[in-house]
Amino acid sequence: MINWQIEKFASVESTMDIAHDRAGNGCAEGRVIVADEQTRGHGRRGNAWVSPVGNLYCSIILRPELAIRNSGQISFLTAVVLADTVMPMLSDDHIYQNKWPNDSLIDGRKFAGILLENGTSGHQLDYLIIGIGVNIVTAPQDKIDLASVVKNPIGKDEFLNALTLNFTMRLDQWRKHGFAPIRQAWLTHAKGLGGDIQVRLPQGDLGGKFNGLDENGALLLGLDQGLEKVIHSGEVFFGPMN
Ligand code: BTN
């Protein structure tokens, strides 16, 4: 069982910095840094995460028994926790999907972002920080907010409460049964599974079938003649090659 300890701030540059500081100073797992707004919120690939008041911005500190190379499992676990939390809130006419590797979509638009960072000592994982931003009441134009798709309005504190409860359950499941049930839960809502996709890689785009995930969450891309490529990072586009 995780003992959640929520530490709240009005305005910070990024909850990630404070979480690194707390974790580096030895805080227990389960510490959650939450801020009403961020002035330098950021996401993956150096993108900014616009963070006005009203949405949820938090960084969760965990200390899992895990090899550094397998830590990506925890971002899939987090995506599953978001699905567990949000799906029961949605009114009927909305579609929930996970987009590989880390995007949580409603009606094809992103409502939340997950950023995983770590602290290591030598070759060992010391701690993980899971940054989560959820568009509760407002979203940039290409994204979506929960207020426009839920049956009943939800505030960020109530949302965080539900999120930590679901985290406790999924972490317990992961610690007992490993990654397989998490991967299965993620795949249940995977966008484009079994269909044609393009993956943008540094050396160019590669087309194939989205066959599933490997034992750590890498994407399995089916190629001609029964070949399969394991993709660890890249951006996915849906549909056949133009
Ligand atoms: C992404 O989709 O690129 C990930 C976005 C992660 C944003 C959250 S908001 C809370 C935490 N603090 C940050 O600066 N980033 C993460």
CSV table of C-alpha atoms and ligand atoms in Angstrom, one decimal:
chain,number,residue,atom,x,y,z
A,1,MET,CA,0.0,0.0,0.0
A,2,ILE,CA,1.2,3.5,-0.8
A,3,ASN,CA,1.0,6.2,1.8
A,4,TRP,CA,0.2,9.2,-0.3
A,5,GLN,CA,1.5,12.6,1.0
A,6,ILE,CA,0.2,15.5,-1.0
A,7,GLU,CA,2.3,18.7,-1.0
A,8,LYS,CA,0.5,21.7,-2.5
A,9,PHE,CA,1.9,24.9,-4.1
A,10,ALA,CA,0.1,27.9,-5.6
A,11,SER,CA,2.6,28.7,-8.4
A,12,VAL,CA,5.8,26.9,-9.4
A,13,GLU,CA,8.1,26.8,-12.4
A,14,SER,CA,7.5,23.0,-12.7
A,15,THR,CA,6.4,20.4,-10.2
A,16,MET,CA,9.1,18.2,-11.7
A,17,ASP,CA,11.9,20.3,-10.2
A,18,ILE,CA,10.4,20.2,-6.7
A,19,ALA,CA,9.8,16.5,-7.0
A,20,HIS,CA,13.5,15.9,-7.9
A,21,ASP,CA,14.5,18.0,-5.0
A,22,ARG,CA,12.3,16.0,-2.5
A,23,ALA,CA,13.3,12.6,-3.9
A,24,GLY,CA,17.0,13.6,-3.9
A,25,ASN,CA,16.6,14.5,-0.2
A,26,GLY,CA,15.2,11.0,0.5
A,27,CYS,CA,11.5,11.5,0.8
A,28,ALA,CA,9.3,8.3,0.9
A,29,GLU,CA,7.5,7.1,-2.2
A,30,GLY,CA,4.0,8.4,-2.5
A,31,ARG,CA,4.9,12.1,-2.2
A,32,VAL,CA,2.9,14.1,-4.7
A,33,ILE,CA,3.9,17.6,-5.6
A,34,VAL,CA,0.8,19.6,-6.9
A,35,ALA,CA,0.6,23.1,-8.1
A,36,ASP,CA,-2.3,25.4,-9.1
A,37,GLU,CA,-0.2,26.8,-12.0
A,38,GLN,CA,3.2,26.3,-13.6
A,39,THR,CA,5.2,29.0,-15.2
A,40,ARG,CA,7.6,26.7,-17.0
A,41,GLY,CA,5.6,23.4,-17.3
A,42,HIS,CA,7.2,21.1,-19.8
A,43,GLY,CA,6.5,17.8,-21.6
A,44,ARG,CA,8.3,15.3,-23.7
A,45,ARG,CA,10.8,16.3,-26.5
A,46,GLY,CA,11.3,19.7,-24.8
A,47,ASN,CA,7.7,20.8,-25.5
A,48,ALA,CA,6.1,23.4,-23.3
A,49,TRP,CA,3.1,22.3,-21.2
A,50,VAL,CA,0.9,25.4,-20.9
A,51,SER,CA,-0.3,25.4,-17.3
A,52,PRO,CA,-3.0,28.0,-16.3
A,53,VAL,CA,-5.0,27.8,-13.1
A,54,GLY,CA,-7.9,25.3,-13.1
A,55,ASN,CA,-6.1,22.2,-14.5
A,56,LEU,CA,-4.2,19.5,-12.6
A,57,TYR,CA,-0.4,19.6,-12.6
A,58,CYS,CA,1.3,17.0,-10.4
A,59,SER,CA,4.5,15.0,-10.0
A,60,ILE,CA,4.4,11.7,-8.2
A,61,ILE,CA,7.5,10.1,-6.6
A,62,LEU,CA,7.8,6.3,-6.6
A,63,ARG,CA,10.7,4.0,-5.7
A,64,PRO,CA,9.9,0.8,-7.6
A,65,GLU,CA,12.1,-2.2,-7.7
A,66,LEU,CA,12.9,-2.0,-11.3
A,67,ALA,CA,15.9,-2.0,-13.7
A,68,ILE,CA,16.4,1.4,-15.3
A,69,ARG,CA,15.7,0.0,-18.8
A,70,ASN,CA,12.3,-1.3,-17.8
A,71,SER,CA,11.1,1.9,-16.2
A,72,GLY,CA,8.9,2.8,-19.2
A,73,GLN,CA,6.4,0.2,-17.9
A,74,ILE,CA,5.4,2.8,-15.3
A,75,SER,CA,4.3,5.3,-18.0
A,76,PHE,CA,2.0,2.7,-19.5
A,77,LEU,CA,0.8,1.9,-15.9
A,78,THR,CA,0.1,5.7,-15.6
A,79,ALA,CA,-1.9,5.8,-18.8
A,80,VAL,CA,-4.0,2.8,-17.6
A,81,VAL,CA,-4.6,4.7,-14.3
A,82,LEU,CA,-5.8,7.7,-16.3
A,83,ALA,CA,-8.1,5.5,-18.3
A,84,ASP,CA,-9.5,3.8,-15.1
A,85,THR,CA,-10.1,7.3,-13.7
A,86,VAL,CA,-11.6,9.1,-16.7
A,87,MET,CA,-13.6,6.4,-18.5
A,88,PRO,CA,-16.3,6.1,-15.9
A,89,MET,CA,-16.7,9.9,-15.9
A,90,LEU,CA,-17.3,10.2,-19.7
A,91,SER,CA,-20.8,10.7,-21.1
A,92,ASP,CA,-21.8,8.0,-23.6
A,93,ASP,CA,-20.9,9.7,-26.9
A,94,HIS,CA,-17.2,10.0,-26.3
A,95,ILE,CA,-14.3,7.7,-27.3
A,96,TYR,CA,-11.3,7.0,-25.1
A,97,GLN,CA,-8.0,5.9,-26.6
A,98,ASN,CA,-4.4,5.4,-25.7
A,99,LYS,CA,-1.9,6.5,-28.3
A,100,TRP,CA,1.6,4.9,-28.2
A,101,PRO,CA,3.6,5.6,-26.3
A,102,ASN,CA,2.2,8.0,-23.9
A,103,ASP,CA,-0.8,10.0,-25.0
A,104,SER,CA,-4.3,9.8,-23.5
A,105,LEU,CA,-7.0,10.8,-26.0
A,106,ILE,CA,-10.7,11.6,-25.9
A,107,ASP,CA,-12.4,11.8,-29.3
A,108,GLY,CA,-8.9,11.7,-30.9
A,109,ARG,CA,-7.6,14.8,-28.9
A,110,LYS,CA,-5.1,14.8,-26.0
A,111,PHE,CA,-6.5,15.6,-22.6
A,112,ALA,CA,-3.5,14.6,-20.5
A,113,GLY,CA,0.2,14.3,-20.7
A,114,ILE,CA,2.6,11.9,-18.9
A,115,LEU,CA,6.3,12.7,-18.4
A,116,LEU,CA,8.6,10.1,-16.8
A,117,GLU,CA,11.9,11.2,-15.3
A,118,ASN,CA,14.3,9.2,-13.0
A,119,GLY,CA,17.0,9.6,-10.5
A,120,THR,CA,19.8,6.9,-10.5
A,121,SER,CA,22.7,5.9,-8.3
A,122,GLY,CA,25.3,4.1,-10.4
A,123,HIS,CA,23.4,1.6,-12.5
A,124,GLN,CA,20.5,1.4,-10.1
A,125,LEU,CA,17.1,3.2,-10.3
A,126,ASP,CA,16.8,5.4,-7.1
A,127,TYR,CA,13.5,7.0,-7.9
A,128,LEU,CA,11.0,7.7,-10.6
A,129,ILE,CA,9.0,10.9,-11.0
A,130,ILE,CA,5.8,10.7,-12.9
A,131,GLY,CA,4.7,14.1,-14.1
A,132,ILE,CA,1.0,14.3,-15.0
A,133,GLY,CA,-0.9,17.2,-16.5
A,134,VAL,CA,-4.6,16.9,-17.0
A,135,ASN,CA,-6.7,19.4,-18.9
A,136,ILE,CA,-9.6,19.6,-16.4
A,137,VAL,CA,-11.2,22.9,-17.4
A,138,THR,CA,-9.2,24.4,-20.3
A,139,ALA,CA,-7.0,23.1,-23.1
A,140,PRO,CA,-5.0,24.5,-25.9
A,141,GLN,CA,-6.8,24.5,-29.3
A,142,ASP,CA,-5.6,21.1,-30.6
A,143,LYS,CA,-6.3,19.4,-27.3
A,144,ILE,CA,-9.5,18.7,-25.2
A,145,ASP,CA,-10.6,19.4,-21.7
A,146,LEU,CA,-12.6,17.1,-19.4
A,147,ALA,CA,-15.2,19.7,-18.6
A,148,SER,CA,-16.6,19.4,-22.1
A,149,VAL,CA,-16.9,15.6,-22.1
A,150,VAL,CA,-17.8,14.4,-18.5
A,151,LYS,CA,-21.3,13.5,-17.2
A,152,ASN,CA,-20.7,15.6,-14.0
A,153,PRO,CA,-18.3,18.4,-13.4
A,154,ILE,CA,-15.1,17.4,-11.5
A,155,GLY,CA,-12.6,19.6,-9.7
A,156,LYS,CA,-8.8,18.9,-9.8
A,157,ASP,CA,-8.7,17.9,-6.1
A,158,GLU,CA,-11.4,15.3,-6.5
A,159,PHE,CA,-9.7,14.1,-9.7
A,160,LEU,CA,-6.4,13.7,-7.9
A,161,ASN,CA,-8.1,11.7,-5.2
A,162,ALA,CA,-9.6,9.3,-7.7
A,163,LEU,CA,-6.2,9.1,-9.5
A,164,THR,CA,-4.2,8.2,-6.4
A,165,LEU,CA,-6.8,5.5,-5.5
A,166,ASN,CA,-6.5,4.0,-9.0
A,167,PHE,CA,-2.7,4.2,-8.8
A,168,THR,CA,-2.7,2.3,-5.5
A,169,MET,CA,-4.7,-0.5,-7.2
A,170,ARG,CA,-2.7,-0.7,-10.4
A,171,LEU,CA,0.7,-0.5,-8.6
A,172,ASP,CA,-0.5,-3.4,-6.4
A,173,GLN,CA,-1.5,-5.4,-9.4
A,174,TRP,CA,1.9,-4.6,-11.1
A,175,ARG,CA,3.9,-5.6,-8.0
A,176,LYS,CA,2.0,-8.9,-7.7
A,177,HIS,CA,1.5,-9.9,-11.4
A,178,GLY,CA,4.1,-7.9,-13.4
A,179,PHE,CA,3.6,-5.9,-16.5
A,180,ALA,CA,1.4,-8.3,-18.5
A,181,PRO,CA,-2.1,-7.2,-17.1
A,182,ILE,CA,-1.1,-3.5,-17.4
A,183,ARG,CA,-0.1,-4.1,-21.1
A,184,GLN,CA,-3.4,-5.9,-21.7
A,185,ALA,CA,-5.4,-3.1,-20.1
A,186,TRP,CA,-3.5,-0.5,-22.2
A,187,LEU,CA,-4.1,-2.5,-25.4
A,188,THR,CA,-7.8,-2.7,-24.8
A,189,HIS,CA,-8.1,1.0,-25.6
A,190,ALA,CA,-5.1,1.3,-28.0
A,191,LYS,CA,-5.6,3.5,-31.0
A,192,GLY,CA,-5.0,1.8,-34.3
A,193,LEU,CA,-4.1,-1.7,-32.9
A,194,GLY,CA,-3.9,-4.2,-35.8
A,195,GLY,CA,-4.1,-1.4,-38.4
A,196,ASP,CA,-1.6,0.3,-40.7
A,197,ILE,CA,0.7,2.9,-39.0
A,198,GLN,CA,3.7,4.9,-39.9
A,199,VAL,CA,6.4,5.4,-37.3
A,200,ARG,CA,8.6,8.5,-37.7
A,201,LEU,CA,12.2,7.5,-36.8
A,202,PRO,CA,15.4,9.5,-37.1
A,203,GLN,CA,16.3,7.7,-40.3
A,204,GLY,CA,12.8,8.3,-41.9
A,205,ASP,CA,9.3,7.0,-41.8
A,206,LEU,CA,8.6,3.2,-41.5
A,207,GLY,CA,5.2,1.8,-42.4
A,208,GLY,CA,3.7,-1.5,-41.1
A,209,LYS,CA,1.0,-3.0,-38.9
A,210,PHE,CA,0.6,-2.1,-35.3
A,211,ASN,CA,0.9,-5.7,-33.9
A,212,GLY,CA,1.1,-4.9,-30.1
A,213,LEU,CA,3.6,-4.2,-27.4
A,214,ASP,CA,6.5,-6.2,-26.2
A,215,GLU,CA,7.2,-7.1,-22.5
A,216,ASN,CA,8.3,-3.6,-21.7
A,217,GLY,CA,5.9,-1.5,-23.8
A,218,ALA,CA,8.0,-1.2,-27.0
A,219,LEU,CA,5.9,-1.1,-30.2
A,220,LEU,CA,5.8,-4.2,-32.4
A,221,LEU,CA,5.7,-3.2,-36.0
A,222,GLY,CA,4.7,-5.9,-38.5
A,223,LEU,CA,6.7,-5.7,-41.7
A,224,ASP,CA,6.5,-7.7,-45.0
A,225,GLN,CA,7.3,-11.4,-45.1
A,226,GLY,CA,6.4,-11.9,-41.4
A,227,LEU,CA,9.2,-9.7,-40.1
A,228,GLU,CA,8.6,-7.6,-37.0
A,229,LYS,CA,10.5,-4.6,-35.8
A,230,VAL,CA,10.7,-3.5,-32.1
A,231,ILE,CA,10.4,0.2,-31.9
A,232,HIS,CA,11.5,1.9,-28.6
A,233,SER,CA,10.8,5.5,-29.5
A,234,GLY,CA,9.2,7.4,-32.4
A,235,GLU,CA,6.1,9.2,-33.3
A,236,VAL,CA,3.1,7.2,-34.7
A,237,PHE,CA,0.8,8.3,-37.5
A,238,PHE,CA,-2.3,6.3,-38.4
A,239,GLY,CA,-3.3,4.9,-41.8
A,240,PRO,CA,-1.3,3.4,-44.8
A,241,MET,CA,1.7,5.0,-46.4
A,242,ASN,CA,0.7,7.8,-48.9
B,1,BTN,C1,3.7,15.4,-22.6
B,1,BTN,O1,2.7,15.0,-23.0
B,1,BTN,O2,4.6,15.8,-23.3
B,1,BTN,C2,3.9,15.3,-21.1
B,1,BTN,C3,3.4,16.5,-20.4
B,1,BTN,C4,3.6,16.5,-18.9
B,1,BTN,C5,3.1,17.7,-18.2
B,1,BTN,C6,3.2,17.6,-16.7
B,1,BTN,S1,2.3,18.9,-15.8
B,1,BTN,C7,3.0,18.4,-14.3
B,1,BTN,C8,4.5,18.0,-14.6
B,1,BTN,N1,5.3,19.2,-14.5
B,1,BTN,C9,5.8,19.5,-15.7
B,1,BTN,O3,6.5,20.5,-16.0
B,1,BTN,N2,5.4,18.6,-16.6
B,1,BTN,C10,4.6,17.6,-16.0
